[in-house]
Coordinates of C-alpha atoms in Angstrom, one line a residue:
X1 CA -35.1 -39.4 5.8
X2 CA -33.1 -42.5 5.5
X3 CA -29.9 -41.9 6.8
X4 CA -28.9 -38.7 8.9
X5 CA -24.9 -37.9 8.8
X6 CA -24.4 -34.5 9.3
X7 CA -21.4 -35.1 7.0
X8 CA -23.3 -36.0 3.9
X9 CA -23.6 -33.2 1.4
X10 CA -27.3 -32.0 0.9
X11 CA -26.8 -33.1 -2.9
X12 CA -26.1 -36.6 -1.8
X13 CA -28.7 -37.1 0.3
X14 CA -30.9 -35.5 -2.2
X15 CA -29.4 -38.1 -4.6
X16 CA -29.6 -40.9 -2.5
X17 CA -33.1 -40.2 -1.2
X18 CA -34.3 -40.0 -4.4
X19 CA -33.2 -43.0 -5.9
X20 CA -34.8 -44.9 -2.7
X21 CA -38.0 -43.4 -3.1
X22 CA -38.3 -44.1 -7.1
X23 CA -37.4 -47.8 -5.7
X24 CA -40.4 -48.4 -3.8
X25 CA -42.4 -46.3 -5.9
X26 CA -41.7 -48.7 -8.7
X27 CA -42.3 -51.8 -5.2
X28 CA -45.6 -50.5 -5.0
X29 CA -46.5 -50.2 -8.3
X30 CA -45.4 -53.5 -8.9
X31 CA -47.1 -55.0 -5.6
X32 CA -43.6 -55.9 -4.2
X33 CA -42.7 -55.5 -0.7
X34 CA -39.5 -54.6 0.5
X35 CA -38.6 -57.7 1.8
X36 CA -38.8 -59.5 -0.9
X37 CA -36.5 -57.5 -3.4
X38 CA -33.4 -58.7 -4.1
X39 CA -31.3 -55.6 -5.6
X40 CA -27.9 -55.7 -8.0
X41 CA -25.3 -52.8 -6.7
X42 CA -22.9 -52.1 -9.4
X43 CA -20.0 -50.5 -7.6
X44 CA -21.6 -51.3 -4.7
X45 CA -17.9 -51.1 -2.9
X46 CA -17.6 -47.3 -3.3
X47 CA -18.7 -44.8 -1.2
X48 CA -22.2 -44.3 -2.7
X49 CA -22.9 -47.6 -3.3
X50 CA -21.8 -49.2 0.2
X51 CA -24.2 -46.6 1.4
X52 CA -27.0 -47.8 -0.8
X53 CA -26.6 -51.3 -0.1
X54 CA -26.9 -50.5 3.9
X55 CA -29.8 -48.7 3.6
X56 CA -31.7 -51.7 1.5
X57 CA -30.7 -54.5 3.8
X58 CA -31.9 -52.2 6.3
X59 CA -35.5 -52.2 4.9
X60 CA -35.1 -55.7 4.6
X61 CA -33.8 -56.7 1.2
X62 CA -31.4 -58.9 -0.5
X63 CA -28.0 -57.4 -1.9
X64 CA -26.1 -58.2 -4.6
X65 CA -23.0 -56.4 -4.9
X66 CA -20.6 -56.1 -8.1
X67 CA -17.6 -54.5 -7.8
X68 CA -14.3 -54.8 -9.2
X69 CA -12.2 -53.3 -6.4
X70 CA -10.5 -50.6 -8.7
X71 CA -11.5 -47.4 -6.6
X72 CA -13.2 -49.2 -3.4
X73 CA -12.0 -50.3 -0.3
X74 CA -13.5 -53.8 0.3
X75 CA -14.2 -52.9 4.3
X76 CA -17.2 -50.7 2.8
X77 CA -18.9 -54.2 2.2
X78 CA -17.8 -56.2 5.3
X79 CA -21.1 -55.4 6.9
X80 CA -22.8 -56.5 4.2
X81 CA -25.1 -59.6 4.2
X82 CA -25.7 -60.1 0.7
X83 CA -23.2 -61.9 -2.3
X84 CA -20.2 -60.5 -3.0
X85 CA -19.0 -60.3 -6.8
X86 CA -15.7 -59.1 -7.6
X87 CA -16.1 -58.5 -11.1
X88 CA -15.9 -55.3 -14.1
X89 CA -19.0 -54.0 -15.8
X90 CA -16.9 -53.9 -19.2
X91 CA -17.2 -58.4 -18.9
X92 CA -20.1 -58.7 -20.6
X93 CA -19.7 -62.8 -20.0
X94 CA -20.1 -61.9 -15.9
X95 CA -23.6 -60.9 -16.8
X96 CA -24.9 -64.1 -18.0
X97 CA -23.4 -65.7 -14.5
X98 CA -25.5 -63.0 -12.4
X99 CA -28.2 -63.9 -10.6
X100 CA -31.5 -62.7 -11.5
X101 CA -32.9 -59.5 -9.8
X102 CA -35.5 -57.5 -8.9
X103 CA -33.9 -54.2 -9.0
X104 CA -30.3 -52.8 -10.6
X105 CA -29.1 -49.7 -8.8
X106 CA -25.8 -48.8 -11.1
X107 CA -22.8 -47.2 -9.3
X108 CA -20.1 -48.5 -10.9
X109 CA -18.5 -45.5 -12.8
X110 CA -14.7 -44.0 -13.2
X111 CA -15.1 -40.4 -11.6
X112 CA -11.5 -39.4 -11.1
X113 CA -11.1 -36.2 -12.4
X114 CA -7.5 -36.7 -12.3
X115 CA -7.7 -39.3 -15.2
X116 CA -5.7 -38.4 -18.0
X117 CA -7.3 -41.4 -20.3
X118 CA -10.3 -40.3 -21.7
X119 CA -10.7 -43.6 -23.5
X120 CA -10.7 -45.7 -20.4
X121 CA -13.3 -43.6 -18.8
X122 CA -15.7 -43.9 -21.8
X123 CA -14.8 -47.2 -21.9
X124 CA -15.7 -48.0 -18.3
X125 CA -18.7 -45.5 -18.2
X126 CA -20.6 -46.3 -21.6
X127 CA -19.9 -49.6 -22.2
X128 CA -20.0 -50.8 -18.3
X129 CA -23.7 -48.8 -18.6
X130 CA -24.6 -50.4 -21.9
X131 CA -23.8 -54.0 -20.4
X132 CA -25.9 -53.5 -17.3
X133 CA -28.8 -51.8 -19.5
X134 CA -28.3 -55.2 -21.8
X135 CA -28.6 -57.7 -18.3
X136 CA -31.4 -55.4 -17.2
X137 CA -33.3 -55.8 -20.3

């Protein structure tokens, strides 16, 4: 197990725990080590995504966090070693500035379920997907 707060839900952990282990599944496949990936977190500012960017500069590698602030508390990243980007998924120009990768772990969703604007969430949730999947590819 990664982390260990008893205040996690099960599901998150699960989540979380699975996501890490595809990760270096995929390393190993690929004859990476940990220390040498360098890892995009989109909404890496949230709660999820801060978490996720702990535990990969705690194995060692290189964060990259992209964020633009809207939800997240920017003290969930002042631990963090790695760069910094305030920036939306919908600016599909911020993608061509990025620096290039090893892995993308994508966070960076609206998930209030208080949101009256169903446009801005697809907005934010398809598109912002569709532009990382387009800088992934």
């Amino acid at each position: 197990m990664f982390l260990n707060f008893e205040f996690w839900s099960f599901e998150f952990l699960t989540c979380l725990e699975f996501g890490l282990w595809c990760l270096e599944f995929l390393f190993r496949k690929l004859g990476i080590k940990e220390r040498q990936v360098k890892a995009l977190v989109t909404g890496g500012a949230g709660f999820i995504g801060s978490n996720v960017v702990k535990v990969l500069e705690a194995k060692g590698a290189k964060t990259v966090v992209l964020d633009d602030f809207s939800h997240a508390d920017y003290k969930n990243v002042l631990s963090a070693q790695g760069e910094i980007i305030c920036g939306d998924v919908l600016d599909e120009s911020l993608f061509k500035k990025l620096p290039a990768v090893d892995a993308v772990i994508h966070e960076a969703a609206i998930t209030d379920t208080t949101l009256l604007d169903n446009r801005k969430m697809m907005m934010v949730n398809f598109n912002g997907f569709k532009n990382v999947l387009h800088y992934c590819l």
